[in-house]
Amino acid sequence: MPRYGMIIDLNKCNQCEACITACKLENNVQIVSKENADMGRAMFWMNMLTISYTRNYPDIRSESLPMLCMQCDEPPCIKVCPVRATYKRDDGIVAQIYPQCIGCRYCMANCPYTVKVFNWFKDEQPVENEKTCNPDVSVRPKGVVEKCTFCIHRLQKAKEQAKAEHRKLREEDYVPACAEVCAAQAIHFGDLDDPNSNVSKAMHDYRKFTLQEELGTKPKVYYLSAKTE
Amino acid sequence: MDINRRDFVKLVGGSLFGLAIGSAADAVLKLPKSAEPVLYNGPRIESWKLTACTKCPGGCSLRIRLIDGLPVQAFGNPKSPINEGGICPLGLASVADLYHPSRLTSPVKKVNGEFKPISYDEAFKILSDNLKRIISEKKENEVFIVAQTESKLRSDLFKKFSSVSNFKNLIVDGFKETSAYPFKKVTGEVPDFIDWDKCDYLLNFGSQMTEISQNPLYFTRKINEYRAKGFRITAVQPRLTPGVSKLDDWIPLQPDQFGIFALGIAYVLLKDERYDKNFVEKNFTGFNEFKDYVLENYIPEKVEMLTGISSDKILETGRKFERASVPAAYFDASVLYNSNGTTNAAAIIALNALKSFKGFGKIKDNPFSSGVKNETKQIEGVTFASLNEKLSGYNGIQVLIIAGSNFVFNNPNAESLKKQLGSVPFIASFSSFVDETSEFAHLIIPDHSFLERLDLLTDESMGAPSATVLQPVVNKPFFKTEDTGDVIISLMKEIKPDIKLSYENYSDYVKLWAKKIYSGKEGILINQNKPTVIEQGLRKIGWSTEQIGSFDDYWDSLMDAGGWWNPFGEKVSFNPEIKFKNVFNYKSFPMISSSPQPKNKLRLNIFRRNLDYKGNMSIYQVLVEQFGNNWKVFYKLYAEINPQTARSLSLTDRSEIILKTSKGKFPVVLVFNPTVKPDSIDVPFGLGHTVLGDTSGVNPLYFAENKFDPETGLPSFTETLVEIQGAQLRSGLLSQLSISEKKQVAEN
Ligand code: SF4
Ligand code: SF4
Ligand code: SF4
């Protein structure tokens, strides 16, 4: 059984934010109304987070990183769900069963990375976005929690395709949208347990770190720190 | 009960799996009637088509995902040498073009202040009659054409049209064209590319290379490779943009001072005598005078006084530049957006001349270079400066033709521009939307969306000529729109009936260009593997394993492949003649452009982000939302301020404040960003439309001073002084006040 994970090379990422747009469109994440956005209810599964500033002006530099669900191996979010609407799959992906979610938002509160978002309302979508929404991904009803799924629907499709072609799933068959679109080729994705996968190879880099390691959540999203010149 | 799709979606809300599956009559979506059965009852078959993105100068190759023949998503084409599978936020959002509810679906004519749909024939007649009348009255000089396009084929066609019809006032409002302007002016020649393989030091003057540039996604990869090789980049920019945040060397400087700084660097090279003497002797007319002038006026200490950049930093940068074996001082169109833009660019060109332009190169045999060369000379001097002049003159313009350009939104002088446009007797536009400029048109013949048109997007910035295919991904255009290229060709035939054109329509015209690739028998389709070194050698001597069939076959393969490029063509060095004296008196290099900044005011630094290219973001709701996401300030203009400056003004993070310029007041949400220049307040450009798409927020440019580069007429984005209402009354900029002044404030 594979164990899917991601490595984002911050030395390559130039904060173009294409991963954010791609994620939003791929997963039909709703565009909330202006009023709701103002109330802090905008929904992004992928964000650009500035984590620190180093040195002083004018030598100051900012460190930002694309931030998504860490797909924790020890996910604190699933432990608190009273109805088991969120669980960890065998392949390591932390999934959400929308029809089962009762909207208590415990998981949101228990996620140390604050990456889960809640559908407060079903806002009307811009018509042009309705037309360009991805038919592979269900839209979520009001009152449920959602988050990055590593584009799990792409895995499903890739598996079916491989099956139809009587072959095994290849590494390149399944890539989440953010990793696919990244022009800097900063996002590696694949099976962490396969020593030959790109993502495993990138794991040997000395620059590797995870966010809030001390919490013991064991994120499967790793970062490679930016090299300072 | 009649229920439209919008209500339907609302009703079923979230339980609907896949919003695209609908079943009710569609009253809202911009979709042709013929597509409705497919939408509702289609078998939901997925297919992919290749085309290109036209949203910025990059011209990335795209893979469009279609469901039952209707485009739903855009991705990058992994085979493209330009973007290698990458795509930017604009490209991702661009599919919405096709379905946008505000899209014009047929030609329209203004009747009593409102646009009424008319037939294409009627629209064409109105336009051609107006032009024929002008020609018969011999008032060709009173026609003005502004064409925003990044397609060389299209811009060449406009140039052809302009020369055929003798309408000499043509501005090609394109990034590449604009970037080339200073080079054309000073050297008569334009370099094709930065020689990344050889260049070992890049001094970048203000270009947001990885965000808004000639080739953002290619540059993204190239800069990463370049840094990985250990080479350094120095960014001279007013802002720590995302692309700069990883660089070791950032010199915060306002663009109007780029020229002074460049000459400060030139001083170091001249003083140290580390410039290419052979080159300047041969190619630099009046070099000695130039040298004396620089040595006299741009002493680092003096440059420090004028720019605030320490003389040590100037020396350090100068030494890096002179020691590099292949340095390049890079700039692009962005450098021109200030009150002395072209002069600053000329100074940067002069700096490159001292190192014989080593960092740049030319393509030897560029199949796309010929074009309409002879005919273009006469129009190259026409810029927005001429347009502004003509518009403000009495009876200056009888007919204005606007293709795509929304120059009103991109202009601080919008109010008077609007008035002036209101008095132009006839304005025709080819915009797909009613925007802040096309709203003044009397007639609009909307262009196809980019997903419905055919074109070749040519490029040289990779050091290899390339042509990416833009082709219709839908069977036929959704609406009664018309390819602007076809309109122009028909116009040429109509007003000059005896003209002999070698093409009937735009698609024939595109094929003519493709024939250049076909008959050149060089390069490869982008879906082919790069040949080995041996194969390259064999190719050079004319040997090839490929069977090249008829042109029609070749054309089909070109369309299937999505593009062509020639990575093994010969490159030559860029060896222009510098005739400064004739074109520019370098003595006009300003010592300083604006008066010193008063202590109680900040510089309003309006910056661009990659979510918006020339004010087109507002039609993509997904991007407008994303625009606010960095600071979580949605649908409102935010202003970034250095926390130190803010504290000295007793301002708090996230406070809603009013900024005041000489033009008026506008509200912003203040956010603290320690990377902002302490004497500036940084505000993003992109919000504040009045008619195009999302209308939230404010366009800060409307509050900027009416300052323009006198040569190109491009507006300044960074030279407005701003006060924070209420704040300066309390304390002024305490950090910058003298002790006695501070005391005075304290006493008060
Ligand atoms: S798409 Fe790639 S380069 Fe752009 S922000 Fe995301 S990770 Fe960074
Ligand atoms: S990042 Fe948060 S939502 Fe994602 S698995 Fe970990 S705890 Fe759960
Ligand atoms: S970089 Fe330019 S050409 Fe490429 S996808 Fe983005 S907008 Fe389109």
PDB file of N, CA, C and O in Angstrom, chain B residues 71-93:
ATOM      1  N   PRO B  71     -15.258  23.445 -22.867  1.00  0.00           N
ATOM      2  CA  PRO B  71     -14.065  23.614 -22.032  1.00  0.00           C
ATOM      3  C   PRO B  71     -14.429  23.831 -20.562  1.00  0.00           C
ATOM      4  O   PRO B  71     -15.342  24.596 -20.258  1.00  0.00           O
ATOM      5  N   VAL B  72     -13.746  23.132 -19.664  1.00  0.00           N
ATOM      6  CA  VAL B  72     -13.982  23.342 -18.244  1.00  0.00           C
ATOM      7  C   VAL B  72     -12.733  23.759 -17.458  1.00  0.00           C
ATOM      8  O   VAL B  72     -12.833  24.498 -16.490  1.00  0.00           O
ATOM      9  N   GLN B  73     -11.574  23.297 -17.868  1.00  0.00           N
ATOM     10  CA  GLN B  73     -10.371  23.634 -17.111  1.00  0.00           C
ATOM     11  C   GLN B  73      -9.190  23.844 -18.042  1.00  0.00           C
ATOM     12  O   GLN B  73      -9.160  23.289 -19.138  1.00  0.00           O
ATOM     13  N   ALA B  74      -8.212  24.610 -17.562  1.00  0.00           N
ATOM     14  CA  ALA B  74      -6.983  24.815 -18.322  1.00  0.00           C
ATOM     15  C   ALA B  74      -5.797  24.340 -17.510  1.00  0.00           C
ATOM     16  O   ALA B  74      -5.736  24.566 -16.298  1.00  0.00           O
ATOM     17  N   PHE B  75      -4.878  23.655 -18.169  1.00  0.00           N
ATOM     18  CA  PHE B  75      -3.623  23.248 -17.541  1.00  0.00           C
ATOM     19  C   PHE B  75      -2.481  23.583 -18.486  1.00  0.00           C
ATOM     20  O   PHE B  75      -2.715  23.888 -19.651  1.00  0.00           O
ATOM     21  N   GLY B  76      -1.266  23.491 -17.993  1.00  0.00           N
ATOM     22  CA  GLY B  76      -0.124  23.752 -18.853  1.00  0.00           C
ATOM     23  C   GLY B  76       0.212  22.538 -19.696  1.00  0.00           C
ATOM     24  O   GLY B  76      -0.056  21.408 -19.296  1.00  0.00           O
ATOM     25  N   ASN B  77       0.794  22.764 -20.848  1.00  0.00           N
ATOM     26  CA  ASN B  77       1.216  21.664 -21.710  1.00  0.00           C
ATOM     27  C   ASN B  77       2.643  21.255 -21.338  1.00  0.00           C
ATOM     28  O   ASN B  77       3.576  22.028 -21.516  1.00  0.00           O
ATOM     29  N   PRO B  78       2.812  20.027 -20.823  1.00  0.00           N
ATOM     30  CA  PRO B  78       4.149  19.624 -20.366  1.00  0.00           C
ATOM     31  C   PRO B  78       5.189  19.593 -21.481  1.00  0.00           C
ATOM     32  O   PRO B  78       6.375  19.669 -21.222  1.00  0.00           O
ATOM     33  N   LYS B  79       4.735  19.513 -22.718  1.00  0.00           N
ATOM     34  CA  LYS B  79       5.697  19.437 -23.827  1.00  0.00           C
ATOM     35  C   LYS B  79       6.211  20.825 -24.233  1.00  0.00           C
ATOM     36  O   LYS B  79       7.099  20.932 -25.068  1.00  0.00           O
ATOM     37  N   SER B  80       5.597  21.860 -23.714  1.00  0.00           N
ATOM     38  CA  SER B  80       5.979  23.197 -24.170  1.00  0.00           C
ATOM     39  C   SER B  80       7.313  23.620 -23.574  1.00  0.00           C
ATOM     40  O   SER B  80       7.505  23.553 -22.364  1.00  0.00           O
ATOM     41  N   PRO B  81       8.251  24.066 -24.426  1.00  0.00           N
ATOM     42  CA  PRO B  81       9.532  24.527 -23.887  1.00  0.00           C
ATOM     43  C   PRO B  81       9.366  25.817 -23.088  1.00  0.00           C
ATOM     44  O   PRO B  81      10.226  26.168 -22.294  1.00  0.00           O
ATOM     45  N   ILE B  82       8.266  26.512 -23.292  1.00  0.00           N
ATOM     46  CA  ILE B  82       8.052  27.761 -22.563  1.00  0.00           C
ATOM     47  C   ILE B  82       7.638  27.471 -21.128  1.00  0.00           C
ATOM     48  O   ILE B  82       8.286  27.880 -20.185  1.00  0.00           O
ATOM     49  N   ASN B  83       6.547  26.752 -20.971  1.00  0.00           N
ATOM     50  CA  ASN B  83       6.016  26.583 -19.615  1.00  0.00           C
ATOM     51  C   ASN B  83       6.188  25.180 -19.045  1.00  0.00           C
ATOM     52  O   ASN B  83       5.928  24.976 -17.870  1.00  0.00           O
ATOM     53  N   GLU B  84       6.624  24.226 -19.837  1.00  0.00           N
ATOM     54  CA  GLU B  84       6.865  22.848 -19.360  1.00  0.00           C
ATOM     55  C   GLU B  84       5.790  22.353 -18.398  1.00  0.00           C
ATOM     56  O   GLU B  84       6.082  21.842 -17.314  1.00  0.00           O
ATOM     57  N   GLY B  85       4.543  22.557 -18.752  1.00  0.00           N
ATOM     58  CA  GLY B  85       3.457  22.051 -17.920  1.00  0.00           C
ATOM     59  C   GLY B  85       2.968  23.043 -16.884  1.00  0.00           C
ATOM     60  O   GLY B  85       1.943  22.832 -16.254  1.00  0.00           O
ATOM     61  N   GLY B  86       3.705  24.114 -16.682  1.00  0.00           N
ATOM     62  CA  GLY B  86       3.283  25.114 -15.699  1.00  0.00           C
ATOM     63  C   GLY B  86       2.213  26.032 -16.259  1.00  0.00           C
ATOM     64  O   GLY B  86       1.981  26.082 -17.477  1.00  0.00           O
ATOM     65  N   ILE B  87       1.559  26.685 -15.383  1.00  0.00           N
ATOM     66  CA  ILE B  87       0.537  27.658 -15.766  1.00  0.00           C
ATOM     67  C   ILE B  87       0.409  28.622 -14.588  1.00  0.00           C
ATOM     68  O   ILE B  87       0.736  28.247 -13.463  1.00  0.00           O
ATOM     69  N   CYS B  88      -0.024  29.843 -14.849  1.00  0.00           N
ATOM     70  CA  CYS B  88      -0.125  30.801 -13.745  1.00  0.00           C
ATOM     71  C   CYS B  88      -1.591  31.005 -13.379  1.00  0.00           C
ATOM     72  O   CYS B  88      -2.484  30.503 -14.061  1.00  0.00           O
ATOM     73  N   PRO B  89      -1.886  31.736 -12.317  1.00  0.00           N
ATOM     74  CA  PRO B  89      -3.278  31.921 -11.911  1.00  0.00           C
ATOM     75  C   PRO B  89      -4.173  32.490 -13.022  1.00  0.00           C
ATOM     76  O   PRO B  89      -5.308  32.031 -13.214  1.00  0.00           O
ATOM     77  N   LEU B  90      -3.640  33.443 -13.784  1.00  0.00           N
ATOM     78  CA  LEU B  90      -4.447  34.037 -14.855  1.00  0.00           C
ATOM     79  C   LEU B  90      -4.822  33.007 -15.906  1.00  0.00           C
ATOM     80  O   LEU B  90      -5.967  32.938 -16.367  1.00  0.00           O
ATOM     81  N   GLY B  91      -3.845  32.224 -16.288  1.00  0.00           N
ATOM     82  CA  GLY B  91      -4.089  31.179 -17.281  1.00  0.00           C
ATOM     83  C   GLY B  91      -5.128  30.190 -16.781  1.00  0.00           C
ATOM     84  O   GLY B  91      -6.019  29.761 -17.515  1.00  0.00           O
ATOM     85  N   LEU B  92      -5.013  29.825 -15.500  1.00  0.00           N
ATOM     86  CA  LEU B  92      -5.963  28.870 -14.922  1.00  0.00           C
ATOM     87  C   LEU B  92      -7.386  29.411 -14.957  1.00  0.00           C
ATOM     88  O   LEU B  92      -8.342  28.679 -15.214  1.00  0.00           O
ATOM     89  N   ALA B  93      -7.512  30.698 -14.670  1.00  0.00           N
ATOM     90  CA  ALA B  93      -8.845  31.293 -14.578  1.00  0.00           C
ATOM     91  C   ALA B  93      -9.446  31.591 -15.945  1.00  0.00           C
ATOM     92  O   ALA B  93     -10.655  31.811 -16.070  1.00  0.00           O
TER      93      ALA B  93
END
